[in-house]
Every structure is written in structure tokens, then in C-alpha cells.
Tab-separated table of C-alpha atoms in Angstrom:
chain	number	residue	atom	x	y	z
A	1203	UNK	CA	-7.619	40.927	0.733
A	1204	UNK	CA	-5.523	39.867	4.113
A	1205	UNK	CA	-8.993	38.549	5.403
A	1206	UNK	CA	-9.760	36.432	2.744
A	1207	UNK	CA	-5.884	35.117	2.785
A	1208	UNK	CA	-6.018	34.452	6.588
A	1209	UNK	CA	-9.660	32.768	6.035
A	1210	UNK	CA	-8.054	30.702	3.316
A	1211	UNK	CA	-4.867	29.632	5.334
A	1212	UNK	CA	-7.295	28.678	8.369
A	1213	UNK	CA	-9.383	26.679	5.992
A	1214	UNK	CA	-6.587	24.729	4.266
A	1215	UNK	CA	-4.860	24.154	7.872
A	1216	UNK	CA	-8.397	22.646	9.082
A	1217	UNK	CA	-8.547	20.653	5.846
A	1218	UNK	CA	-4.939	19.419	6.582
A	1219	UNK	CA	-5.523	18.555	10.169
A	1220	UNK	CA	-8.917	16.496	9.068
A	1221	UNK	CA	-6.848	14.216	6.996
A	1222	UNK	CA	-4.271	13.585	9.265
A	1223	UNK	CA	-6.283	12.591	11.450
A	1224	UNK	CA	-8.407	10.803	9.449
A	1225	UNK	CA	-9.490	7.162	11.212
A	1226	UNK	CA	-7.663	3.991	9.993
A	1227	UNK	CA	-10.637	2.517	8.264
A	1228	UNK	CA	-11.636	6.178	6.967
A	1229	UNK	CA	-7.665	5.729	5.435
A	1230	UNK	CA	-7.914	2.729	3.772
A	1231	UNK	CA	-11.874	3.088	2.401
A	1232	UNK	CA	-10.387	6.637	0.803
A	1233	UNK	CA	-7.000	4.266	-0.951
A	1234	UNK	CA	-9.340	1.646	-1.909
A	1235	UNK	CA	-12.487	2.962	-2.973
A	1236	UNK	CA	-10.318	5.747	-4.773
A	1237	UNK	CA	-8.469	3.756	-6.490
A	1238	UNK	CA	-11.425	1.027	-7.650
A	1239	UNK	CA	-13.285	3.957	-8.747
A	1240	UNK	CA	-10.562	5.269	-10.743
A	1241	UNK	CA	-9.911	2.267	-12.233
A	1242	UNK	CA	-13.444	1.585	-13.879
A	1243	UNK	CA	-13.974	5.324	-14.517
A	1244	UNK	CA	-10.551	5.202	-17.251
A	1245	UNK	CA	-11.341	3.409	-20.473
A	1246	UNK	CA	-7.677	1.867	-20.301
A	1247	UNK	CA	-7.655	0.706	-17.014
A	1248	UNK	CA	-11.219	-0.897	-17.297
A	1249	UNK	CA	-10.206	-2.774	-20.467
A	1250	UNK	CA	-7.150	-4.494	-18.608
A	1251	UNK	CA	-4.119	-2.045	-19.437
A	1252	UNK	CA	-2.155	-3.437	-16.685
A	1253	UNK	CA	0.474	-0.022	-17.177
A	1254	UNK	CA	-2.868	2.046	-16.450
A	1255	UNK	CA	-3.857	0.019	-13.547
A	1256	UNK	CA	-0.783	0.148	-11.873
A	1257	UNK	CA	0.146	4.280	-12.706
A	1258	UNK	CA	-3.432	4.662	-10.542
A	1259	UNK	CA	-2.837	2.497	-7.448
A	1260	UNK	CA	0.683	4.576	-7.922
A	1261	UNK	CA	-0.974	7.543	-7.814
A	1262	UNK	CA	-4.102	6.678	-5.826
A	1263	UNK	CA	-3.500	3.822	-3.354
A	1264	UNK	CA	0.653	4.319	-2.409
A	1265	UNK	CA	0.245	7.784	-0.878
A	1266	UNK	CA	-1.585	6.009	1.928
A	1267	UNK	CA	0.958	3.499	2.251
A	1268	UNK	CA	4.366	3.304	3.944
A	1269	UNK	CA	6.204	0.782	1.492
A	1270	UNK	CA	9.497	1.636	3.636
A	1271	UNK	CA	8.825	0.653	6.698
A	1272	UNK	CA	7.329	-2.610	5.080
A	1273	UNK	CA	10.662	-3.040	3.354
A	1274	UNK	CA	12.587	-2.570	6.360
A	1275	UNK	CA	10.749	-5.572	8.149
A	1276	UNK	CA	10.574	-8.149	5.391
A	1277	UNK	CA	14.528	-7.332	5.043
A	1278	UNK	CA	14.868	-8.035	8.529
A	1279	UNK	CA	16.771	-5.370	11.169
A	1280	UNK	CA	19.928	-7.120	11.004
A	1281	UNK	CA	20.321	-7.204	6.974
A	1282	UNK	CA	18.513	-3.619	6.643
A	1283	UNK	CA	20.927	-2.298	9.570
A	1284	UNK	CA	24.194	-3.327	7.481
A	1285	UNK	CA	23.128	-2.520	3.730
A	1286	UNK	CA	24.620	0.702	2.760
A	1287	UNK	CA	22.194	3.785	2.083
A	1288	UNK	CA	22.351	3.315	-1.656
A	1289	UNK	CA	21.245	-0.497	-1.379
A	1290	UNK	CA	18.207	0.357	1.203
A	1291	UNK	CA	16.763	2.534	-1.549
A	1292	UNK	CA	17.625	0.032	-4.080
A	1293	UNK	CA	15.438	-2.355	-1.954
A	1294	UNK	CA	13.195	0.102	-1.318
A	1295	UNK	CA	12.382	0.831	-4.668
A	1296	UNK	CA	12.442	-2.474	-5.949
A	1297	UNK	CA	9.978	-4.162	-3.131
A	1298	UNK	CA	7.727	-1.126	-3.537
A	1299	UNK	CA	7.361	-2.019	-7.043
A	1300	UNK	CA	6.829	-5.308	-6.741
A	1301	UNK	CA	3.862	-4.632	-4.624
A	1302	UNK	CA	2.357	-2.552	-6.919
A	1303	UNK	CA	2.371	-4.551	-9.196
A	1304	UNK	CA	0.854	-7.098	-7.079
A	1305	UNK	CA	-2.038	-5.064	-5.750
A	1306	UNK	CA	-2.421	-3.817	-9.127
A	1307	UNK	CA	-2.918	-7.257	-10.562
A	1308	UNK	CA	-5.244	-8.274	-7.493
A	1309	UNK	CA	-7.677	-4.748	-8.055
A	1310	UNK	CA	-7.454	-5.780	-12.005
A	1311	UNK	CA	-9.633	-8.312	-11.448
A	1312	UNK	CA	-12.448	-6.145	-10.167
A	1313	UNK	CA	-12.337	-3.688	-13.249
A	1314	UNK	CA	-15.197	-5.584	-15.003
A	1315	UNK	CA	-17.035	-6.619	-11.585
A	1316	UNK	CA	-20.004	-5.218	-9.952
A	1317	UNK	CA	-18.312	-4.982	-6.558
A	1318	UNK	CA	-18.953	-3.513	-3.116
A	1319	UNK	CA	-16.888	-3.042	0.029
A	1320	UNK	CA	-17.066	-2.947	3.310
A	1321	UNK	CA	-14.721	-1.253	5.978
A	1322	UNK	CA	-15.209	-2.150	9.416
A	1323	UNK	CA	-14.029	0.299	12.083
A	1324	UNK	CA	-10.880	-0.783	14.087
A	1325	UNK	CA	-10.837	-1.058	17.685
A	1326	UNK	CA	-8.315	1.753	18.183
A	1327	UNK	CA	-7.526	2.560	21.803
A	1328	UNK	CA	-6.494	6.309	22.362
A	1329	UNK	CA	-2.736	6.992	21.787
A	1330	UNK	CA	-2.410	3.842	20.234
A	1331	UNK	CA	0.128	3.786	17.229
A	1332	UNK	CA	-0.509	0.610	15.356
A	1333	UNK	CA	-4.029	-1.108	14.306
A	1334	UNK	CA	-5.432	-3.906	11.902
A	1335	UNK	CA	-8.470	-2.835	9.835
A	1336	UNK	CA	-10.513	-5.464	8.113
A	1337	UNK	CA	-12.130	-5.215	5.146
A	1338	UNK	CA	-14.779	-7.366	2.700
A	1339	UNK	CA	-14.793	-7.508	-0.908
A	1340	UNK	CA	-18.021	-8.526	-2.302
A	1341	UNK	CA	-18.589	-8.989	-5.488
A	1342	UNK	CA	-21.002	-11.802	-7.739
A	1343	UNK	CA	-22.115	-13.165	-4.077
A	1344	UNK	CA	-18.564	-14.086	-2.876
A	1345	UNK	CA	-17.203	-12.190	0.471
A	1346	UNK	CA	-12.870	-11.768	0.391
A	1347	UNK	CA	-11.595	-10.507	3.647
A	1348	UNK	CA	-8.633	-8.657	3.182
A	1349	UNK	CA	-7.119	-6.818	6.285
A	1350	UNK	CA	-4.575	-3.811	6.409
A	1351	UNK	CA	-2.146	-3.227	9.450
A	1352	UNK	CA	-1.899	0.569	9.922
A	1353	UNK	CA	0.674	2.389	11.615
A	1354	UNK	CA	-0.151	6.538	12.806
A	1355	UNK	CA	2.323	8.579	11.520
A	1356	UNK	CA	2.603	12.379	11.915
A	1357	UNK	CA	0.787	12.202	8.195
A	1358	UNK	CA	-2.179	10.139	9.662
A	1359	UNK	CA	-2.431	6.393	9.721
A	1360	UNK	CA	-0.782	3.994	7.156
A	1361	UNK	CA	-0.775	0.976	5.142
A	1362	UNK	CA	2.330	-1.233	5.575
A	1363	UNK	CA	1.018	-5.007	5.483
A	1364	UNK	CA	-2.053	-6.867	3.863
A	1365	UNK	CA	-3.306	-9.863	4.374
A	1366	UNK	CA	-5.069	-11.422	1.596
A	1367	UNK	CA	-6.168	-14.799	1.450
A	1368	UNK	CA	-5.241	-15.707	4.379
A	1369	UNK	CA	-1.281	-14.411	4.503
A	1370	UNK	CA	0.406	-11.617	5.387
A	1371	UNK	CA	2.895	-9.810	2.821
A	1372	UNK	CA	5.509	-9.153	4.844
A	1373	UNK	CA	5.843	-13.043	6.580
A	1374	UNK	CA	5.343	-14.288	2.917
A	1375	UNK	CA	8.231	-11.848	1.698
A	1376	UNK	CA	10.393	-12.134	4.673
A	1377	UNK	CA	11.003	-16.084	3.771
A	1378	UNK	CA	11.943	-15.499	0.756
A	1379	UNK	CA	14.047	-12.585	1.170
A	1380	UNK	CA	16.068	-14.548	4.144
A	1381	UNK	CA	17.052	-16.953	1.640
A	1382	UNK	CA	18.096	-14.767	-1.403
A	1383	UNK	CA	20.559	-13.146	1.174
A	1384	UNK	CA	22.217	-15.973	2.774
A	1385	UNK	CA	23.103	-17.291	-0.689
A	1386	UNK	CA	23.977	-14.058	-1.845
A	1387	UNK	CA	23.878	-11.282	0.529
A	1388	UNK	CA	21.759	-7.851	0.354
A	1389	UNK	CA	23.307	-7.265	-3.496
A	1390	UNK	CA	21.939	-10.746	-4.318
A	1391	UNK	CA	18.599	-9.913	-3.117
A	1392	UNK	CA	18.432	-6.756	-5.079
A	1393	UNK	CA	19.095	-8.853	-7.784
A	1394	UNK	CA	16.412	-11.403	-7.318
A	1395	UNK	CA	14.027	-8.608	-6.999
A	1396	UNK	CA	15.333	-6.335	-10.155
A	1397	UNK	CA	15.140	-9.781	-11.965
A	1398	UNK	CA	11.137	-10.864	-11.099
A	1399	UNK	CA	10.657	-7.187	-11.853
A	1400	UNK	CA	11.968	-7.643	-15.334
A	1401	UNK	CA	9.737	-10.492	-15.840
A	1402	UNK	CA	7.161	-9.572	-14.973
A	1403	UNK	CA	7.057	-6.145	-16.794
A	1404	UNK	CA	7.918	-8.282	-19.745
């Protein structure tokens, strides 16, 4: 019985070592490709239930993400640095829905398609900590690029930007969130964000 528990242990901590060090386009063809295939395999999802749609990229696409280091940056180091802990997970929790929701609506639009994808391997030096891996949508003869910038953690590489159609998230968000805090500070940015989330659940 303590052989077969050892043999197991060894086994899981090989199985655990794979994934974390799983290559950045490896990463994000698991998120994707999970989560399309999810998505057209659920009755709800594939019919357009938005709520469906986004519980899977929740549960499928997010644990390959890190949503708080892409909070962090579109905040900026200077706001982030002086918002109190219980405002950085407001923010955090907020902008992490909001991009849910946005990748959710984006991968809704595949539900119905017949669509492929294509990961291309990034150039990753040795000990480097930070990559770009580009990727192709292609669906009804039409070829989307959409890139993802990775970071390695100690839980493997990471998604925290994407750029599709041509802009980045966190430039796009980091605009917008610069204004909402000079007119009203972090508090007035975790308004305008608990606001559009409102709306949009609506």
C-alpha cells in the first residue's frame, strides 16, 4: 500500500511540474481551445446564454490568467501604490470582471462558427520572464490575430494583456482609468467600473 502511495505522489508531482512548466503558447492553446470547446459542447452556452459563457471562461480561461497584475498596470503604480488594501481588491475584482465579460462576449461570437486556431510558438529565450504569443482565429475564411503577453510565474506562464484588433487592453484601459481618477480619485474609479458593470449585466 506505501508503494502504490509513493508511486502516486511521484506521479501527481511529475504531473504538477509538467504544467508549470508548460510553454507559453502550450498555456494559452490549453485556456483557449478549453474554453471554445466548452462553450459549443454546453447547450446553453452554444445557444448564446451570455451567464453560461462567461461562468466557463471563469472557470476555464481565468485560471491561466493573472487579472492582478493587469489591474495593477492599467491603475498605474502611483494610484495602485496609494489605494488602501480594501480598494485594490475592489479594483481588482471589478476590472477582472469587466474582462470577462469582455472576452466572454468576444468567444460568444464563435459558439455557432466552424472555427480553427492557430498558436504559434514564442521566441522565448532561456530564463526569460515575460513573452508575447500570437495567435490566429480562423473561421468562414477570415484570419483574426489576437496576441497574449505572458508573464512566468512560479505557477507557469500567464495571461495578463491581449491584443485584439489591433490594441492592447491594458493601454486602452489605462486612458480611461487616468481620467476617472483625476476627476474623482481611486473611489471614483471604482465607481465608474461598479457602474458599466451594472449595465452591462443589465
Amino acid at each position: 500500500m506505501k508503494r502504490y502511495l509513493i508511486a502516486f505522489l511521484a506521479a501527481a508531482f511529475v504531473s504538477g511540474t509538467a504544467f508549470a512548466q508548460a510553454s507559453p503558447d502550450s498555456a494559452v492553446k490549453t485556456a483557449v481551445e478549453g474554453t471554445v470547446n466548452a462553450m459549443k459542447a454546453d447547450p446553453q452556452a452554444k445557444g448564446g446564454d451570455m451567464a453560461k459563457i462567461t461562468g466557463l471562461v471563469q472557470t476555464r480561461f481565468v485560471p491561466y490568467t493573472d487579472f492582478l497584475r493587469t489591474t495593477r498596470i492599467a491603475v498605474g503604480q502611483q494610484a495602485w501604490s496609494t489605494a488602501t488594501p480594501e480598494q485594490q481588491k475592489q479594483l481588482f475584482e471589478q476590472f477582472q470582471l469587466l474582462l470577462v465579460r469582455t472576452y466572454a462576449a468576444s468567444l460568444s461570437q464563435l459558439r455557432s462558427q466552424d472555427v480553427s486556431f492557430k498558436f504559434v510558438p514564442a521566441p522565448t529565450p532561456a530564463g526569460a520572464k515575460d513573452t508575447v504569443v500570437q495567435t490566429h482565429v480562423i473561421s468562414n475564411g477570415d484570419d483574426q490575430g489576437i496576441d497574449y503577453r505572458m508573464e512566468k510565474t512560479a505557477d507557469g506562464w500567464k495571461i495578463y494583456d491581449i491584443n485584439m484588433m489591433g490594441a492592447w487592453l491594458i493601454q486602452v484601459y489605462q486612458h480611461q482609468f487616468a481620467d476617472q481618477i483625476a476627476k474623482g480619485g481611486i473611489d471614483g474609479l471604482i465607481k465608474f467600473l461598479t457602474e458599466h458593470n451594472a449595465r452591462s449585466a443589465g
